[in-house]
Tab-separated table of C-alpha atoms and ligand atoms in Angstrom:
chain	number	residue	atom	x	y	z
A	1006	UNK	CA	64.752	96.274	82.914
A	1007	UNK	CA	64.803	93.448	85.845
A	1008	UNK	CA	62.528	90.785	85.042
A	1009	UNK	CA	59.380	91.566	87.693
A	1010	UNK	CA	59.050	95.518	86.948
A	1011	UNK	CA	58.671	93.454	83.261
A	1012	UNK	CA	55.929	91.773	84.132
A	1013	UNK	CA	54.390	94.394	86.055
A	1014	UNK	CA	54.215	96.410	82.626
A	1015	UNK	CA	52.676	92.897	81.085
A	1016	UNK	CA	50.195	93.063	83.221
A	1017	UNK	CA	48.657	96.158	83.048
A	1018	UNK	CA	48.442	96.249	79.590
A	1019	UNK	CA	46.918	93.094	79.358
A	1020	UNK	CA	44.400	94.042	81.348
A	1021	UNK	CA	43.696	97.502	79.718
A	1022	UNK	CA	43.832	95.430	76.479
A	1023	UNK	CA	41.419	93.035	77.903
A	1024	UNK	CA	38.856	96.644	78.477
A	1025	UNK	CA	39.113	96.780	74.296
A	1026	UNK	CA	41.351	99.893	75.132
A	1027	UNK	CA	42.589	100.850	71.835
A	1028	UNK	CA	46.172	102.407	72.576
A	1029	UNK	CA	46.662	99.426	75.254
A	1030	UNK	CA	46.086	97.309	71.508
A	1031	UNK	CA	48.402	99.117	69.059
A	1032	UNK	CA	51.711	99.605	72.353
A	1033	UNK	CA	51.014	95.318	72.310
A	1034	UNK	CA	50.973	95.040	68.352
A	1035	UNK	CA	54.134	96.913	68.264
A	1036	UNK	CA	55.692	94.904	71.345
A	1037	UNK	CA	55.547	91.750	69.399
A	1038	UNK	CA	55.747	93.234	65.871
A	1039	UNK	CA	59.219	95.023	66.472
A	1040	UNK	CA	60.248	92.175	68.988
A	1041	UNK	CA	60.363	94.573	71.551
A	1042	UNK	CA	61.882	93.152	75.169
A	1043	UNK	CA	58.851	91.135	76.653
A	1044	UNK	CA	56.880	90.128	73.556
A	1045	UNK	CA	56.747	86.606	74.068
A	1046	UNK	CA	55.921	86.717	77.796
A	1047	UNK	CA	53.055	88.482	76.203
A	1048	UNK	CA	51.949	86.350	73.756
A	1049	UNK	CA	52.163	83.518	76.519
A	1050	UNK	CA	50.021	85.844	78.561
A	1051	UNK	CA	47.763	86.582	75.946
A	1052	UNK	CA	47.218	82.847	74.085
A	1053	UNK	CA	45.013	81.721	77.068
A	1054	UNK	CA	42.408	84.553	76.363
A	1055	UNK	CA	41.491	83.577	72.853
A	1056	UNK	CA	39.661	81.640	70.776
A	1057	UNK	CA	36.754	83.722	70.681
A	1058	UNK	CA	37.097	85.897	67.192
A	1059	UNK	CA	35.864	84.769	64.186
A	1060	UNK	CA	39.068	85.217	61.020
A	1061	UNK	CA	38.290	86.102	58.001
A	1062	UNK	CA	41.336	85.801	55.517
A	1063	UNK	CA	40.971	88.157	52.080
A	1064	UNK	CA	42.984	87.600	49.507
A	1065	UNK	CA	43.524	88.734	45.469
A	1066	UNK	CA	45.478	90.518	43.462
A	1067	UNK	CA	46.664	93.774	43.449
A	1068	UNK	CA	43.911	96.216	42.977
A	1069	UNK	CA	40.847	93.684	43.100
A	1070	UNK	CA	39.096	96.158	45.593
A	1071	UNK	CA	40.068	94.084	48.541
A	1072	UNK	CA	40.505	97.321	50.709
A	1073	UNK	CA	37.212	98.102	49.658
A	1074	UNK	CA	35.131	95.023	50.473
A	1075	UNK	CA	37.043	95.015	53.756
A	1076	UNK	CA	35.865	98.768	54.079
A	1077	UNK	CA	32.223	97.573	53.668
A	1078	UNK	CA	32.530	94.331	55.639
A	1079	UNK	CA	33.559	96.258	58.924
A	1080	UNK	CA	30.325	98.569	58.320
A	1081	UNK	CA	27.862	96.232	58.096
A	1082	UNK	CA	29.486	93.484	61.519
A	1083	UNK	CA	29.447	97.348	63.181
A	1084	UNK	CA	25.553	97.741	62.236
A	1085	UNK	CA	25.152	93.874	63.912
A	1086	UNK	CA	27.043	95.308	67.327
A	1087	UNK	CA	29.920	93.219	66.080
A	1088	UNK	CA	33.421	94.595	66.935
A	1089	UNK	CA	36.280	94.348	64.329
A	1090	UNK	CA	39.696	94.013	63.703
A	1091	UNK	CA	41.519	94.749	60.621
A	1092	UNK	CA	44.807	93.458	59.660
A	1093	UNK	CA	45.970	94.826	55.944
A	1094	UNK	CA	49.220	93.449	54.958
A	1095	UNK	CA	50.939	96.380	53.059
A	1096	UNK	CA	51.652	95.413	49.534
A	1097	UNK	CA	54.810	94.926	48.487
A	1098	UNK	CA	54.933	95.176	45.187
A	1099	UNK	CA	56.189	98.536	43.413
A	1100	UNK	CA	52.820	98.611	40.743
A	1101	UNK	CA	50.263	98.632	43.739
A	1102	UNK	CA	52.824	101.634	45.513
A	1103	UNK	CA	50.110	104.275	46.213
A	1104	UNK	CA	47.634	101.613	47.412
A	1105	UNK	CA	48.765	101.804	51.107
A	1106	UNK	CA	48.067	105.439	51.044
A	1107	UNK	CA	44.507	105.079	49.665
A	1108	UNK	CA	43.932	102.734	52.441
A	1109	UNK	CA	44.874	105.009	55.316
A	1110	UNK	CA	42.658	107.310	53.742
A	1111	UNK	CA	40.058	105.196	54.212
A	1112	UNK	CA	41.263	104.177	57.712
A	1113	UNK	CA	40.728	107.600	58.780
A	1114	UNK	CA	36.841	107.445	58.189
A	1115	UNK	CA	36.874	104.800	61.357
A	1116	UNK	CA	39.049	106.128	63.687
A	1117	UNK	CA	35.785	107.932	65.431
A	1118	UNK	CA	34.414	104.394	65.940
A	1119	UNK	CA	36.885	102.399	68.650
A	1120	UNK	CA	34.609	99.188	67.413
A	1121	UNK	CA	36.749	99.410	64.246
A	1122	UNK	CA	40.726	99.041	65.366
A	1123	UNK	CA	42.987	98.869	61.690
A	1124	UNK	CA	46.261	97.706	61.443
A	1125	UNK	CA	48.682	98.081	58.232
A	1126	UNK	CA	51.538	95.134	58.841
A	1127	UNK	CA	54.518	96.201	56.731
A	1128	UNK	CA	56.245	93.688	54.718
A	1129	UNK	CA	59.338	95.757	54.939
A	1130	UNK	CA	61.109	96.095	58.512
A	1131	UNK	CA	59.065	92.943	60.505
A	1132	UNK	CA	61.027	91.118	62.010
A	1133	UNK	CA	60.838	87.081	61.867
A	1134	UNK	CA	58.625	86.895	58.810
A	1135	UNK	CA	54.957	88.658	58.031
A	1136	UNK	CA	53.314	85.346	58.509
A	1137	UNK	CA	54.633	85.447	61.680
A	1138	UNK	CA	53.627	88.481	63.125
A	1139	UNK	CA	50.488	88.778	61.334
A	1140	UNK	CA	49.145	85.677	63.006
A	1141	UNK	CA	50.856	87.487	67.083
A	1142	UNK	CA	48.606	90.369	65.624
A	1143	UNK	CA	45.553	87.908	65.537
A	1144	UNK	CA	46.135	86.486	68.942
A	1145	UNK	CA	46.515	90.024	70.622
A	1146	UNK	CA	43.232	91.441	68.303
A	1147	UNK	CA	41.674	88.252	69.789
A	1148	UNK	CA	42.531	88.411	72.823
A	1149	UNK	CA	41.314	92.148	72.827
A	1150	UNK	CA	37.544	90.881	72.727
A	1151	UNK	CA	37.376	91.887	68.752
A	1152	UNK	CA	34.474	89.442	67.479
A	1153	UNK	CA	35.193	89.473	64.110
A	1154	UNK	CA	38.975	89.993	62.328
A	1155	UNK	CA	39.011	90.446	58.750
A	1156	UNK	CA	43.016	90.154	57.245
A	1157	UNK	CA	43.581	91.595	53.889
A	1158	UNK	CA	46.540	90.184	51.882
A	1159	UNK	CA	47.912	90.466	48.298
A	1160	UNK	CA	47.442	86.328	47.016
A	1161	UNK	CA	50.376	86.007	45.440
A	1162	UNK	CA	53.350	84.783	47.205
A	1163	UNK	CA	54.260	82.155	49.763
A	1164	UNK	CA	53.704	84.521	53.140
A	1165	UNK	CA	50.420	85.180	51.803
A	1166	UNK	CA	49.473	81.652	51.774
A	1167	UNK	CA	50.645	81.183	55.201
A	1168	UNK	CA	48.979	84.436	56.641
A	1169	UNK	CA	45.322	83.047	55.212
A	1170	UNK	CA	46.291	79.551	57.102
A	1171	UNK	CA	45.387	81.898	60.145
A	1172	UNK	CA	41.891	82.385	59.179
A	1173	UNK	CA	38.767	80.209	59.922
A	1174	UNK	CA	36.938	81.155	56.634
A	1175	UNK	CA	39.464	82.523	53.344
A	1176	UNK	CA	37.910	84.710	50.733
A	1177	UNK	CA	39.234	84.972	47.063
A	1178	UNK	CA	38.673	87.700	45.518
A	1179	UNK	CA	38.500	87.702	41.567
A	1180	UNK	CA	38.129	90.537	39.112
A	1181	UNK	CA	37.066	90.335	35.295
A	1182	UNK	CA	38.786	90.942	32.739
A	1183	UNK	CA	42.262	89.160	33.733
A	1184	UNK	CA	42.217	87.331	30.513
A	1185	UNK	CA	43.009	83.526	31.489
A	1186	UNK	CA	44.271	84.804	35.081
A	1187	UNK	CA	41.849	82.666	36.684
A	1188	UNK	CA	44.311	79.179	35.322
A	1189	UNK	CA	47.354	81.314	36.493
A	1190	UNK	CA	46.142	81.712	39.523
A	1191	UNK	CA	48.340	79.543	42.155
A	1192	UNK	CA	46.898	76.219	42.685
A	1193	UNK	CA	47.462	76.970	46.499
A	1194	UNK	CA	44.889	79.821	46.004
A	1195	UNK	CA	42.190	77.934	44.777
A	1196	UNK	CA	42.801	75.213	47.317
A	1197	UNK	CA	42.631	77.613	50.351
A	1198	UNK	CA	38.739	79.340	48.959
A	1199	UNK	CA	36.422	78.845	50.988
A	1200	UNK	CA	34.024	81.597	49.146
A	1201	UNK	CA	34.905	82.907	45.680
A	1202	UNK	CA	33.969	86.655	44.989
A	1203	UNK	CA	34.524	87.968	41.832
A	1204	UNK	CA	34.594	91.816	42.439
A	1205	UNK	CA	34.180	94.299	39.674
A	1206	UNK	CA	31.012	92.820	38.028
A	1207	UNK	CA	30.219	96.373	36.625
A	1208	UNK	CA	32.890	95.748	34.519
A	1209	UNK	CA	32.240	92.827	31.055
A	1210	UNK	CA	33.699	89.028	32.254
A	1211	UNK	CA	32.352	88.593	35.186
A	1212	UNK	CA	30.313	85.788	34.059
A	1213	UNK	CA	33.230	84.305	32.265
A	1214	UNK	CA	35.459	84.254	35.403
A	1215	UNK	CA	32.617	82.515	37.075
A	1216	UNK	CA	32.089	79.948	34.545
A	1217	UNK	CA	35.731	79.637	34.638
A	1218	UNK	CA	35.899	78.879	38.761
A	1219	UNK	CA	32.993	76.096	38.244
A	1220	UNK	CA	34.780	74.254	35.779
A	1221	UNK	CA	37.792	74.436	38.059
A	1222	UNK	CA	35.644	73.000	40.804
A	1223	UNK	CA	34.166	70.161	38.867
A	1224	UNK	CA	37.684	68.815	38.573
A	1225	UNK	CA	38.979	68.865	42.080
A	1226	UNK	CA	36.666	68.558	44.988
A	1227	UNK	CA	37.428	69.461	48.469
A	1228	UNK	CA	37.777	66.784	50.836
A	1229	UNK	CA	35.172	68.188	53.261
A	1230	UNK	CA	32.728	67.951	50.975
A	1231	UNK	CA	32.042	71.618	50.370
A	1232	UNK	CA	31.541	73.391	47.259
A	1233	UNK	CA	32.598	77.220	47.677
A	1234	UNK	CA	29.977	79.652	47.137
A	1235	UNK	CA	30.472	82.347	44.288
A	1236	UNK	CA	29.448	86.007	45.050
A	1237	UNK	CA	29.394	88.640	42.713
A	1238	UNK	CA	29.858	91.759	43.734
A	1239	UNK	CA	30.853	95.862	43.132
A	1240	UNK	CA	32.477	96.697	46.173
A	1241	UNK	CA	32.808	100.247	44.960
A	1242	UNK	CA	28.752	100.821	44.883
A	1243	UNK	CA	28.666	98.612	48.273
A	1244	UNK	CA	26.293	96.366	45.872
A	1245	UNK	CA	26.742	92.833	46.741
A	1246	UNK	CA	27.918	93.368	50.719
A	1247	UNK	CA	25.122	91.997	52.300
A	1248	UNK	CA	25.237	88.913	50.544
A	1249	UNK	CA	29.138	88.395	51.186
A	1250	UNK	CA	28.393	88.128	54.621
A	1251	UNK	CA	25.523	86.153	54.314
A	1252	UNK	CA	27.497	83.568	52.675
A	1253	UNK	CA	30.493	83.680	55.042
A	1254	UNK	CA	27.416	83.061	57.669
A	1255	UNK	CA	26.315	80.249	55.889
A	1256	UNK	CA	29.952	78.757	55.914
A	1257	UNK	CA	30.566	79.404	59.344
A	1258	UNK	CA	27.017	77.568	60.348
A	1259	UNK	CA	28.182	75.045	57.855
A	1260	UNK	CA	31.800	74.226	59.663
A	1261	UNK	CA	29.521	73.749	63.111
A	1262	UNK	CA	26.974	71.656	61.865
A	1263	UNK	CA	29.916	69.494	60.779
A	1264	UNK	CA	31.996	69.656	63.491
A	1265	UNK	CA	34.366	71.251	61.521
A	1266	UNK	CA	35.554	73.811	63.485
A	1267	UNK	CA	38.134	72.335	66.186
A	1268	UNK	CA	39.195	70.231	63.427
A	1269	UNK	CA	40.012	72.995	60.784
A	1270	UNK	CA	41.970	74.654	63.247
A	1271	UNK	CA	43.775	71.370	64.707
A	1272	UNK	CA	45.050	71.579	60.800
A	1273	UNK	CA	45.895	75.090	61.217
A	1274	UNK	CA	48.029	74.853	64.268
A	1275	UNK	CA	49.556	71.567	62.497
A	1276	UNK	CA	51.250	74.088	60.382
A	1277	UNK	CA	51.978	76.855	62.155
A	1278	UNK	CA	53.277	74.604	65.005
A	1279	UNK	CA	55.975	73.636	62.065
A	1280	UNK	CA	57.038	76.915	61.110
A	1281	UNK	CA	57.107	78.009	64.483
A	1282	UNK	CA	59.636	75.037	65.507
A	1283	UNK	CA	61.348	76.261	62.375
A	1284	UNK	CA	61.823	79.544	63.113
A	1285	UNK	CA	62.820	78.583	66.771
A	1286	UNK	CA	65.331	76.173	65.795
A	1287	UNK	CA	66.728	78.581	63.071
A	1288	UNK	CA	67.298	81.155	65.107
A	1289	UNK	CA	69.326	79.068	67.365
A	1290	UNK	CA	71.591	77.739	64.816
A	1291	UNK	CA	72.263	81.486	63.572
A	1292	UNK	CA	73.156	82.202	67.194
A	1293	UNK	CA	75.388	79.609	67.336
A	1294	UNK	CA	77.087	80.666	64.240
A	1295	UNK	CA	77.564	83.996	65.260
A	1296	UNK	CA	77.961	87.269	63.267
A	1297	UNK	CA	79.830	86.500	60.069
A	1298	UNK	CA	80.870	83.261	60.194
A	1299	UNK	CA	77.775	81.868	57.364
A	1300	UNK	CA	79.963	84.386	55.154
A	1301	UNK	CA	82.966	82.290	55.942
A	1302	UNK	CA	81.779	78.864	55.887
A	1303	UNK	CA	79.590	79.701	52.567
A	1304	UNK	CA	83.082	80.685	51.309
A	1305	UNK	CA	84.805	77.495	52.439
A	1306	UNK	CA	82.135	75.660	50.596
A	1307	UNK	CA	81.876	77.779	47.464
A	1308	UNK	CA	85.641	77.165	47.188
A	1309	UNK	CA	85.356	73.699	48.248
A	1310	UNK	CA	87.470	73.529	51.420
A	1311	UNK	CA	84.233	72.125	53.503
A	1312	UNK	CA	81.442	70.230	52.477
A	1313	UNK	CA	78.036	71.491	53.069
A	1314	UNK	CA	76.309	68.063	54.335
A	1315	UNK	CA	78.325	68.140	57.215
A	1316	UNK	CA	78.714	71.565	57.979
A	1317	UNK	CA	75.186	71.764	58.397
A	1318	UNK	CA	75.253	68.560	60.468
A	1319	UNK	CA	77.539	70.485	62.774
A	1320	UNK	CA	75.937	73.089	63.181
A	1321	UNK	CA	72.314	71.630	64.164
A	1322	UNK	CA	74.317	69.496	66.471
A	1323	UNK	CA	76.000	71.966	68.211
A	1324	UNK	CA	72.294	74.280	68.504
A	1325	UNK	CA	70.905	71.245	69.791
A	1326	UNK	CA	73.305	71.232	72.268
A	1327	UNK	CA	72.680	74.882	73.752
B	2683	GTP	N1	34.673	99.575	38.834
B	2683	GTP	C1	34.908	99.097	40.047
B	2683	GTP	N2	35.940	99.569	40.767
B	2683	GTP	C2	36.151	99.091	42.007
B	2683	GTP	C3	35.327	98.097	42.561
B	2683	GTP	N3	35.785	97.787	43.791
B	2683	GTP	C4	36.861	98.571	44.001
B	2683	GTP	N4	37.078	99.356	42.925
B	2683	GTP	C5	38.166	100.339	42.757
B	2683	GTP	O1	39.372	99.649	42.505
B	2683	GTP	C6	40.476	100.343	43.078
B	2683	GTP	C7	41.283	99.428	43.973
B	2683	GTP	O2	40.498	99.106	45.098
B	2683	GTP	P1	41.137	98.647	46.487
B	2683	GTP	O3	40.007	98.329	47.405
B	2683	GTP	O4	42.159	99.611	46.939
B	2683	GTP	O5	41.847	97.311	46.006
B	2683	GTP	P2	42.857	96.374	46.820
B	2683	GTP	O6	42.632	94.999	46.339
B	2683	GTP	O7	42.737	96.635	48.267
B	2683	GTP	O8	44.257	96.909	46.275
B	2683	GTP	P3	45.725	96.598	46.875
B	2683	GTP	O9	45.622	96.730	48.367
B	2683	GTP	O10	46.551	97.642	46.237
B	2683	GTP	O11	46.105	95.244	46.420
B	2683	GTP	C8	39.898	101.544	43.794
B	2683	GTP	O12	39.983	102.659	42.968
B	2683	GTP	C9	38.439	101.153	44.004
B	2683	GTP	O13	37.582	102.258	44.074
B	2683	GTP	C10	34.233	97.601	41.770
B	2683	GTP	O14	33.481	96.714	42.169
B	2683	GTP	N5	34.085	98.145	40.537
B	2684	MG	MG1	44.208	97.193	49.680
């Protein structure tokens, strides 16, 4: 395709995306989730028109009812004329298998309401990394006019911690009964809360896990100077909705009274700016090695014929270079 009949195509569906025109939204998700010819011209074309949507970041383990919060979330920004976007990062682990179908289910009770657009982002089969994409997918739900995009992830590995980087206000969700989960946790977790909910209070702990996240707080204290909220909660009944968005309304007032906002995300782009410079640069080193040379020189080096230090030097030299 010549490089102007490309653009044409950009064009249009940026501005049909721009009208909140839902199939416009999932042909641009696709363009830059499969890296489809164009996607970055997109992007480019897209960046300048957001800003606007508020993230929300969800995160806990598998099964906390994180689906199901979500679920309840979306309802009650619909009843306030609020227009969503949900992003749920598909699971990848085996135990939590039949969790992606539950929430398509569930998807299917909003598809009569174009105010609600859901996305699943599969782990398997992106290409470049699910941090990656899941943040393009915020920047074209943004740019779409959503007001409000709520991300659900699984808290337990490294991606995960990147993909809640994206979002202006993270929520941890908790569950009782996870014996002394709530010291396993990752550090990083704890770090990134911004409002604790501990979901599942029908069920005996509950208090426990919340004693549990207060003692953790009285050790470290967060450098902005706020203390994160905890909300208790039983997603399931819908009981304890209304006050999980209260609170992420309090933090959000909170961040502007301090001036918190452009700064938070100044820290944000900090690190995506990082790992997008690292993804750029390693994709031009692979180029430059070609198609089954790493084989060959991790060979050389296994067997000791080449040393690694300046192999490597080498080969970011020659990248450079290109
Ligand atoms: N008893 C009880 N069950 C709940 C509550 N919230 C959710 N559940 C149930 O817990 C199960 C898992 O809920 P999901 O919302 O799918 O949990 P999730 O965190 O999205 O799960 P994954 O996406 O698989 O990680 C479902 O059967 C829910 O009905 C709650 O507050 N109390
Ligand atoms: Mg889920």
């Amino acid at each position: 395709m010549n490089r102007e009949l490309q653009s044409v195509i950009d064009q249009s569906v940026i501005d049909s995306l721009r009208t909140g025109d839902v199939r416009a939204l999932a042909r641009a998700i696709s363009t830059i989730e499969n890296r489809l010819p164009g996607w970055a011209d997109l992007l480019k074309a897209l960046f300048p028109h957001t800003g606007h949507a508020r993230v929300i970041g969800l995160t806990g383990a598998p099964g906390a009812g994180k689906s199901t919060l979500v679920d309840h979330l979306a309802r009650l920004y619909r009843k306030q004329k609020r227009t969503v976007g949900i992003i749920a990062v598909d699971p990848t682990s085996p135990y939590t298998g039949g969790a992606i179908l539950g929430d398509r289910i569930r998807m299917q009770e909003h598809f009569s309401d174009p105010g609600i657009y859901i996305r699943s982002m599969a782990t398997r089969g992106s290409l470049g990394g699910l941090a990656r994409t899941t943040a393009d997918a915020t920047t074209v739900l943004d740019a779409s006019g959503r007001d409000v995009i709520l991300i659900e992830t699984v808290g337990v590995g490294q991606d995960e911690v990147d993909i809640v980087r994206l979002a202006d206000i993270t929520v941890v969700i908790l569950v009782p009964g996870m014996g002394d989960d709530v010291q396993t946790i990752k550090a990083g977790i704890m770090e990134i809360a911004d409002i604790f909910v501990i979901n599942k209070s029908d069920h005996e702990g509950a208090e426990r896990v919340e004693r549990e996240i207060r003692a953790l707080q009285t050790l470290a204290v967060r450098h902005d100077g706020w203390t994160p909220p905890i909300v208790k909660t039983v997603a399931s009944d819908g009981k304890g909705i209304e006050e999980v968005a209260a609170t992420i309304a309090d933090y959000e007032a909170y961040l502007q009274k301090e001036n918190r906002v452009l700064q938070k995300s100044v820290e944000n782009w900090q690190q995506r700016l990082v790992e997008m410079l690292r993804d750029a640069m390693l994709e031009k080193a692979r180029a430059q090695l070609g198609d089954g040379n790493l084989a060959k020189f991790a060979a050389e080096v296994a067997e000791h014929k080449r040393d690694p230090y300046t192999l490597v030097e080498e080969i970011a030299a020659q990248a450079r270079n290109t």
